[in-house]
PDB file of C-alpha atoms in Angstrom:
ATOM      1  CA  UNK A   1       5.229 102.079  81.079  1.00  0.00           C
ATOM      2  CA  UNK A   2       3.563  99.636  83.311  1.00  0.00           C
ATOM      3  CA  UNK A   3       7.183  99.776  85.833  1.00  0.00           C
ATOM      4  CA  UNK A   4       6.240 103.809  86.092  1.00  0.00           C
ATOM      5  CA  UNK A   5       2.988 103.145  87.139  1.00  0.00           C
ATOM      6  CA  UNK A   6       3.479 100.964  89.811  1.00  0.00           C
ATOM      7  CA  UNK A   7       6.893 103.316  90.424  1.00  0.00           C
ATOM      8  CA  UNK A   8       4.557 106.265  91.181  1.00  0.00           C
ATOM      9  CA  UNK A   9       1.501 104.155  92.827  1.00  0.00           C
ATOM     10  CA  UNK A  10       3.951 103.020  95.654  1.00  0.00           C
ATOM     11  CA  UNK A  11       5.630 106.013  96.152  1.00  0.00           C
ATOM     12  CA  UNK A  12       3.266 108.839  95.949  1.00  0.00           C
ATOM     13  CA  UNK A  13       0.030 107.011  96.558  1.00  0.00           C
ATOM     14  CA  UNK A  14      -2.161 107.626  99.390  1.00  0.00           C
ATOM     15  CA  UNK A  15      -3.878 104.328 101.248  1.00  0.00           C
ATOM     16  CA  UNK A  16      -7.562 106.174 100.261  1.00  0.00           C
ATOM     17  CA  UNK A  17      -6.446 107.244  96.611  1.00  0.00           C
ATOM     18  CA  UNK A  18      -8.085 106.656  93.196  1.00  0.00           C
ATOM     19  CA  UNK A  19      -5.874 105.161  90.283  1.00  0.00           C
ATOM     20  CA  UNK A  20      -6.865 104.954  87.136  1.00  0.00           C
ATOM     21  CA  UNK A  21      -6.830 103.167  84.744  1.00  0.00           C
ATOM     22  CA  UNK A  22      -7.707 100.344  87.785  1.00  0.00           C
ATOM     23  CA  UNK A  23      -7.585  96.778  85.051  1.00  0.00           C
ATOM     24  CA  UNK A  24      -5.437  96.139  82.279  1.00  0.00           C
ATOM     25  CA  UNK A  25      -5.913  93.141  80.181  1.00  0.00           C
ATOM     26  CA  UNK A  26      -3.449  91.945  77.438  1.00  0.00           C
ATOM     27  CA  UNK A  27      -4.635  89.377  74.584  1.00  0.00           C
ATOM     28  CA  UNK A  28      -2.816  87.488  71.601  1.00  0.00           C
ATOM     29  CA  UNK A  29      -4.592  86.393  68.464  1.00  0.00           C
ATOM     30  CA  UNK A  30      -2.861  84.849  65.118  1.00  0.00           C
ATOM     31  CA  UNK A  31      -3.169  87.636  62.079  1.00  0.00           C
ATOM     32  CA  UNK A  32      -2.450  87.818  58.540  1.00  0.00           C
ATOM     33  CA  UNK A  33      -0.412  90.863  56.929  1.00  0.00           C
ATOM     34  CA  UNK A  34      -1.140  91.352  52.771  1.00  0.00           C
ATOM     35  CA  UNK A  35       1.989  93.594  52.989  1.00  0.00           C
ATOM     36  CA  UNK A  36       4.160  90.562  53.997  1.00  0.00           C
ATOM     37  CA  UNK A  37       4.997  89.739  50.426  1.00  0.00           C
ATOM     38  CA  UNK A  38       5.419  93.211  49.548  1.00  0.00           C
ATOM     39  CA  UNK A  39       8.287  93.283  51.534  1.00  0.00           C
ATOM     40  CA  UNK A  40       9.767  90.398  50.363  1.00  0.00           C
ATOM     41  CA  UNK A  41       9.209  90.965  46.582  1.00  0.00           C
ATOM     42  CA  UNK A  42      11.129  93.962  46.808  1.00  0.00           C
ATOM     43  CA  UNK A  43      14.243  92.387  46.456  1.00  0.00           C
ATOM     44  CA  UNK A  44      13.029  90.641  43.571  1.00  0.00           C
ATOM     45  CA  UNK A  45      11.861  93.387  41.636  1.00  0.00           C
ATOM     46  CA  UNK A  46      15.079  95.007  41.815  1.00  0.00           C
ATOM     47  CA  UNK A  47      16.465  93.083  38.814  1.00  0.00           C
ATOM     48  CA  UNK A  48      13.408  94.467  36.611  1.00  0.00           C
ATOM     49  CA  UNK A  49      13.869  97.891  38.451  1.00  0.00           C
ATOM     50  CA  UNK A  50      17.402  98.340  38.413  1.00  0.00           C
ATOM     51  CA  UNK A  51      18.796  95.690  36.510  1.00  0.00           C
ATOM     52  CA  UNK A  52      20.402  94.007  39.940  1.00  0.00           C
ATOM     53  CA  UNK A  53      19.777  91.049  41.278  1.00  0.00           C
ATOM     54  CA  UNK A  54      19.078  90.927  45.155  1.00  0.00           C
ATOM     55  CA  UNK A  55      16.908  88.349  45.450  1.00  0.00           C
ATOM     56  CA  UNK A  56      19.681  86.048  47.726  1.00  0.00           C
ATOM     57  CA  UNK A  57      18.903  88.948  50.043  1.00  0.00           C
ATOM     58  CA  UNK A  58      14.820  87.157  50.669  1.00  0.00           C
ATOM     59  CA  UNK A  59      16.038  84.423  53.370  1.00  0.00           C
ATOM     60  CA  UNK A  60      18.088  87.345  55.037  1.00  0.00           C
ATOM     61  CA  UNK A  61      15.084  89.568  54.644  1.00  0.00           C
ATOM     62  CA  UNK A  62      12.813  87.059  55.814  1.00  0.00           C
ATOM     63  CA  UNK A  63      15.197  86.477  58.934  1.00  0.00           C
ATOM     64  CA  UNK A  64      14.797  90.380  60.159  1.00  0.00           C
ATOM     65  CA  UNK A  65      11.377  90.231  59.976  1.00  0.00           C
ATOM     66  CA  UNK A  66      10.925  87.675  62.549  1.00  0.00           C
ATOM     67  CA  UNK A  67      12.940  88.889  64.519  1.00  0.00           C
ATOM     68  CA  UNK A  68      12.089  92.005  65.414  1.00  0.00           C
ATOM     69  CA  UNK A  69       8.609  93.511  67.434  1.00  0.00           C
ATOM     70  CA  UNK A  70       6.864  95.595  65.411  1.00  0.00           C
ATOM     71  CA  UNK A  71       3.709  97.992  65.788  1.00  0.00           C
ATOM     72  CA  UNK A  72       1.157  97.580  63.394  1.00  0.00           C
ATOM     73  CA  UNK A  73      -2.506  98.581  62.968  1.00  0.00           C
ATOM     74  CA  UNK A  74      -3.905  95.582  62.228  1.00  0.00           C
ATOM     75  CA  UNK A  75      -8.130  95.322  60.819  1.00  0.00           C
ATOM     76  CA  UNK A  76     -10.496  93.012  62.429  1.00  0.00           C
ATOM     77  CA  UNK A  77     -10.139  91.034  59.331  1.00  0.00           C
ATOM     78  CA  UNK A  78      -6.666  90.861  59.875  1.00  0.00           C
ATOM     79  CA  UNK A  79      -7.316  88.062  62.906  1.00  0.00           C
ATOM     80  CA  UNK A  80      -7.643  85.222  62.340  1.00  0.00           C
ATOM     81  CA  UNK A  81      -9.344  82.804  65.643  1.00  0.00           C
ATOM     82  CA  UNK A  82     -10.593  84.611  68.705  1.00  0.00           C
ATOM     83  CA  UNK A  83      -8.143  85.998  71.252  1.00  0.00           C
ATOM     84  CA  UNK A  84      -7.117  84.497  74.126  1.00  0.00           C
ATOM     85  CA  UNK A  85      -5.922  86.413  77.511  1.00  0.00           C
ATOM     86  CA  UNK A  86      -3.032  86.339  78.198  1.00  0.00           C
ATOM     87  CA  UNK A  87      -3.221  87.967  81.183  1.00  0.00           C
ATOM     88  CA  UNK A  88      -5.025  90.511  83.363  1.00  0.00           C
ATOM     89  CA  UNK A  89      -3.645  92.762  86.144  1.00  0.00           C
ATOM     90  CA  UNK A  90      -5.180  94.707  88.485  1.00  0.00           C
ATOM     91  CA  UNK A  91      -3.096  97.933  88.871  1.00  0.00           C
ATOM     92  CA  UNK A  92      -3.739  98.499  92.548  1.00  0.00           C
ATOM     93  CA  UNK A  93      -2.246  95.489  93.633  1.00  0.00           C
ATOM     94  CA  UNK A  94       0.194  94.295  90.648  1.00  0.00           C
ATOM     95  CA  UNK A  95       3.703  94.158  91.533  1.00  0.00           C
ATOM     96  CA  UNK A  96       6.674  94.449  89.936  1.00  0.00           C
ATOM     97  CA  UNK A  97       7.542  90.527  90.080  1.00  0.00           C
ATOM     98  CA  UNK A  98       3.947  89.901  88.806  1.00  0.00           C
ATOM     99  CA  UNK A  99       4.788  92.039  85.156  1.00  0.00           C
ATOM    100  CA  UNK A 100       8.546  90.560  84.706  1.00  0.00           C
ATOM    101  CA  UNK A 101       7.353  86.970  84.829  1.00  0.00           C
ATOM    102  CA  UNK A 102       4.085  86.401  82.783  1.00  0.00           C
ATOM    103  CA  UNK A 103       3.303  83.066  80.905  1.00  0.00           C
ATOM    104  CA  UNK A 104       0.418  81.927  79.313  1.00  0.00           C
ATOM    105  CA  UNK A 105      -0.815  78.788  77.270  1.00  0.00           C
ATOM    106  CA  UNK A 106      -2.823  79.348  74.246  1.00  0.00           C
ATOM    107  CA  UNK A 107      -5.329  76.807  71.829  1.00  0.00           C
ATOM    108  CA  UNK A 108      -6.881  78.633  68.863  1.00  0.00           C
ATOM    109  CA  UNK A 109      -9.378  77.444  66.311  1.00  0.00           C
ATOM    110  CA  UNK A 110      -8.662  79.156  63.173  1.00  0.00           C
ATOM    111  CA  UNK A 111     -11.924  80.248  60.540  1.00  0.00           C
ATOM    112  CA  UNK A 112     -11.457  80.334  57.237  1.00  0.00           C
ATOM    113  CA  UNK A 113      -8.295  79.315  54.729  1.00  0.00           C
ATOM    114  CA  UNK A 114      -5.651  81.873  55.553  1.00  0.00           C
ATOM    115  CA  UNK A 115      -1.756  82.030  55.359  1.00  0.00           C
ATOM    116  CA  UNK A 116      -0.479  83.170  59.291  1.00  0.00           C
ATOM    117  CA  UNK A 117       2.338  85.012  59.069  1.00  0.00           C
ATOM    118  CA  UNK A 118       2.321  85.504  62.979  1.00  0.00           C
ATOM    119  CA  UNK A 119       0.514  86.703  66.591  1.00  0.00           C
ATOM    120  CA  UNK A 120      -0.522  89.716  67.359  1.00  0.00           C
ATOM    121  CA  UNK A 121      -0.878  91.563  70.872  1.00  0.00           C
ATOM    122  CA  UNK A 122      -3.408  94.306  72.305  1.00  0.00           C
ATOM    123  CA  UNK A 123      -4.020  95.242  75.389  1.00  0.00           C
ATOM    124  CA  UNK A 124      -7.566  96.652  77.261  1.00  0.00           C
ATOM    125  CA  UNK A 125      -7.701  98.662  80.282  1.00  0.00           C
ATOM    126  CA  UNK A 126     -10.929  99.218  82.102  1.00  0.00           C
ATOM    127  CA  UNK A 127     -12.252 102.531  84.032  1.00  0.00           C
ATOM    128  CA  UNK A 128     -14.453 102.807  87.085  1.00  0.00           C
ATOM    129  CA  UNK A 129     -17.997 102.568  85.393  1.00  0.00           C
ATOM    130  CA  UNK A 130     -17.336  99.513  83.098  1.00  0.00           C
ATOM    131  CA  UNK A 131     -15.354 102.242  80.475  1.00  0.00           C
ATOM    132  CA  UNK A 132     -12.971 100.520  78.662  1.00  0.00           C
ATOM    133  CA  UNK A 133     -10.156 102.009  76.788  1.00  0.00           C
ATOM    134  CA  UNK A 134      -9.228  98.925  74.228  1.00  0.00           C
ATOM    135  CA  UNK A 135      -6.609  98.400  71.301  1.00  0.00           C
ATOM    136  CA  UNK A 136      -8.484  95.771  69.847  1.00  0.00           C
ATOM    137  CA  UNK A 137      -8.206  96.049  66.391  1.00  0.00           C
ATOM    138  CA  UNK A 138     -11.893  94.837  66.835  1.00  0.00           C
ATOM    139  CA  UNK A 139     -12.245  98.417  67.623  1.00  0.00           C
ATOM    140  CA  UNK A 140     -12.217 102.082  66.647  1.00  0.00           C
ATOM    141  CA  UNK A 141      -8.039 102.754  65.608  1.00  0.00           C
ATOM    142  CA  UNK A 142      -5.955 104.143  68.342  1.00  0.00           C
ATOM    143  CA  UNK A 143      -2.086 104.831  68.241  1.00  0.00           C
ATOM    144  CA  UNK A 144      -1.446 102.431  70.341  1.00  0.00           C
ATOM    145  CA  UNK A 145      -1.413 100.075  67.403  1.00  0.00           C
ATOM    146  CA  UNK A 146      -1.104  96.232  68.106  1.00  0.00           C
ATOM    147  CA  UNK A 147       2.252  94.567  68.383  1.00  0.00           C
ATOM    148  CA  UNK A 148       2.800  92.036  66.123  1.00  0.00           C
ATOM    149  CA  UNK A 149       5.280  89.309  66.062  1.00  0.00           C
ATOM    150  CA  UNK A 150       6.532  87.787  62.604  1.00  0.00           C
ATOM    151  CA  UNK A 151       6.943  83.714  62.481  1.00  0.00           C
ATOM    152  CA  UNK A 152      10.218  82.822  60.775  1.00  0.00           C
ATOM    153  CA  UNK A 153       7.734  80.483  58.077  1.00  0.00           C
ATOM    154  CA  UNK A 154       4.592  81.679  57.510  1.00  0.00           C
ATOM    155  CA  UNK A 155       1.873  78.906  57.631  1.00  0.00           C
ATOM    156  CA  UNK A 156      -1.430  78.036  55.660  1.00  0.00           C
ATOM    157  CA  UNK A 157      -4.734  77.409  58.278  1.00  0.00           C
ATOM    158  CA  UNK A 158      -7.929  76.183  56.988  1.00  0.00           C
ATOM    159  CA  UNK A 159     -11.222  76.131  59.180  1.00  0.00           C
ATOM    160  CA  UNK A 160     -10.775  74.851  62.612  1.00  0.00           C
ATOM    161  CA  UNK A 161      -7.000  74.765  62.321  1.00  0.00           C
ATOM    162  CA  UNK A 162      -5.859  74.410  65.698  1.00  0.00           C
ATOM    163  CA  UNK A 163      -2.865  76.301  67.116  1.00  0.00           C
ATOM    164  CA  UNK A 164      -1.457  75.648  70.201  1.00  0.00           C
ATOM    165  CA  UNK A 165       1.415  77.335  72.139  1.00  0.00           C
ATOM    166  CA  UNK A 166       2.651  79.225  75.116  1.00  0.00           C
ATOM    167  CA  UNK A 167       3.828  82.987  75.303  1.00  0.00           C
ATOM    168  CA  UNK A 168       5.919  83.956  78.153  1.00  0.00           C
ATOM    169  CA  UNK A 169       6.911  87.902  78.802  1.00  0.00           C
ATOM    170  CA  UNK A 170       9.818  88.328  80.947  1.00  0.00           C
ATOM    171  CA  UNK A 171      12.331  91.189  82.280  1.00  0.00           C
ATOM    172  CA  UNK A 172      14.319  92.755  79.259  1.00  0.00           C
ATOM    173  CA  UNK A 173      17.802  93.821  79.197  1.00  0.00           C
ATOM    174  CA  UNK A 174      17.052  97.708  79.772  1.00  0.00           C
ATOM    175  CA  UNK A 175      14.408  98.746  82.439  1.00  0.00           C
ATOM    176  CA  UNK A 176      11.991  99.450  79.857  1.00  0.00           C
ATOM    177  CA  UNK A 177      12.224  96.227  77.409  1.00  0.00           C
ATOM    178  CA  UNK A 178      10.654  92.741  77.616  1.00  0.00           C
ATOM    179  CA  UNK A 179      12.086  89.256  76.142  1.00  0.00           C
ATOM    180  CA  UNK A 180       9.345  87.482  74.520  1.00  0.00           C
ATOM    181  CA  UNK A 181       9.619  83.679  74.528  1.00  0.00           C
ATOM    182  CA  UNK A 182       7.264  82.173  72.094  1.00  0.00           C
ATOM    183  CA  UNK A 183       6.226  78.604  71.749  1.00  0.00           C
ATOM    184  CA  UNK A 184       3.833  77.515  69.016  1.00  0.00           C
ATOM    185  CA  UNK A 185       2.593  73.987  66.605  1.00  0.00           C
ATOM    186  CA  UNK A 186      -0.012  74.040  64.176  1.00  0.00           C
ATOM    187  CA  UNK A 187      -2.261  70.922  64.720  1.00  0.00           C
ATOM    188  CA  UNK A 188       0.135  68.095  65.393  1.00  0.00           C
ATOM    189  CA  UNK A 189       2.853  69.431  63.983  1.00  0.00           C
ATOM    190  CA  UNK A 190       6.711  70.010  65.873  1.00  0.00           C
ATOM    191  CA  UNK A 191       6.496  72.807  68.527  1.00  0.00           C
ATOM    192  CA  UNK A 192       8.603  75.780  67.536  1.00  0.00           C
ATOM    193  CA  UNK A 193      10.073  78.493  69.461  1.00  0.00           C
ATOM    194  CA  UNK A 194      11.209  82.311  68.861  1.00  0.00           C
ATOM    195  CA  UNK A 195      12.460  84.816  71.131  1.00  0.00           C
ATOM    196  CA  UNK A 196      12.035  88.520  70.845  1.00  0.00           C
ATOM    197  CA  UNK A 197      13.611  91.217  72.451  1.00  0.00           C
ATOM    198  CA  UNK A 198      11.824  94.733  72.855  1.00  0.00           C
ATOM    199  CA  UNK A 199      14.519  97.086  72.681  1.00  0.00           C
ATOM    200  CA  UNK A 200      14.617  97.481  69.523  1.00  0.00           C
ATOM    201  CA  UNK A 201      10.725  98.302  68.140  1.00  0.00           C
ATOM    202  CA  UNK A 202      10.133  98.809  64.061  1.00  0.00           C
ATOM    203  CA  UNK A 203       7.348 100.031  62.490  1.00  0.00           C
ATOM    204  CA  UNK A 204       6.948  98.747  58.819  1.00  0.00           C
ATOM    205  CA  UNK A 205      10.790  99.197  57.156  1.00  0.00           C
ATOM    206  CA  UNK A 206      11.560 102.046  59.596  1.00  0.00           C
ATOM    207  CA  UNK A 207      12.804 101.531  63.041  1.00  0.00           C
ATOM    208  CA  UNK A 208      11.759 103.448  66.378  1.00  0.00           C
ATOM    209  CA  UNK A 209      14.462 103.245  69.457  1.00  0.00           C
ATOM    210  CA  UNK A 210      13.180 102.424  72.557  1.00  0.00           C
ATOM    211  CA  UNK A 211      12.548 105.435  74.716  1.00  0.00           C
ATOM    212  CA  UNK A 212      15.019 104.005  77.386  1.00  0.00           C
ATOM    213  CA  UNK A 213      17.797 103.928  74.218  1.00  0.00           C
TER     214      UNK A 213
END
């Protein structure tokens, strides 16, 4: 959506005019999800159910999950250290290259003894006034959602589990998508890496085309 903005900013845009929203501000926290094992233990119940057994079908399950970008609305409880930016534009001046090419380091200090099952994404924008439109799910519930993306293995925190990683947002294969590279290691573990590709976005079982698709 950002790409339209700019699109129309550059195009129709007088020197003197007023755009608004005029900040945007994306952030990434870890979350939990209670419905993760939900998900999974449906193939297992289907021997009880249905008298057939699926549960080979969990790794392959598991697999789709984590790869795919899905909008969820997460609860404050849901998050599991404080955000960190990621990255904040300011839409009068932003460019194109600036959007296709964003990276970001991350350190969080988990609270609490939780089971991560991945990172979640929000953005902010800000309106002349210091009015801010946010998708926190800090906040009141919007349909924005947050974005969430699944970790092949989830992975237990306790207090001041430390995360550390990079995130790096980069042109898609269709105008309108993003690949997501994401590094992470939980305290001195090995660094993993996933990549995610936005054309594709599901929410829950069901799956939503891109509007470019």
């Amino acid at each position: 959506m950002l790409k339209s903005v700019i699109h129309a900013r550059d195009t129709w845009l007088k020197s003197n005019g007023y755009l608004f929203p005029s900040t945007a501000t994306l952030y990434i926290a870890p979350f939990v999800d209670e419905d993760y094992e939900d998900r999974l233990g449906l193939w297992e119940d289907m021997a009880s159910r249905y008298k057939v057994a699926m549960k080979s079908m969990i790794p392959f399950a598991k697999k789709c999950i984590s790869a795919n970008v899905e909008l969820k609305q997460l609860m404050m409880e849901d998050i599991v250290a404080p955000p960190v930016q990621v990255c904040s534009l300011a839409i009068h001046q932003v460019t194109l290259h600036d959007i296709e090419n964003i990276q970001q380091s991350f350190e969080f200090k988990c609270y609490g003894w939780n089971r991560v099952h991945g990172f979640s994404l929000w953005f902010d924008v800000e309106f002349p006034g210091n009015i801010i439109l946010s998708t926190s799910p800090f906040t009141e519930l919007t349909h924005w959602s947050q974005v969430v993306l699944y970790v092949h293995e989830p992975f237990q925190t306790v207090q001041d589990t430390t995360i550390k990683g990079k995130i790096k947002l980069e042109k898609g294969k269709q105008p309108r998508d993003l690949a997501i590279q994401l590094k992470y290691a939980v305290d001195d573990s090995e660094m993993k890496e996933q990549l995610y590709d936005t054309g594709y976005w599901t929410t829950g079982i069901s799956a939503v085309i891109s509007p470019d698709r």
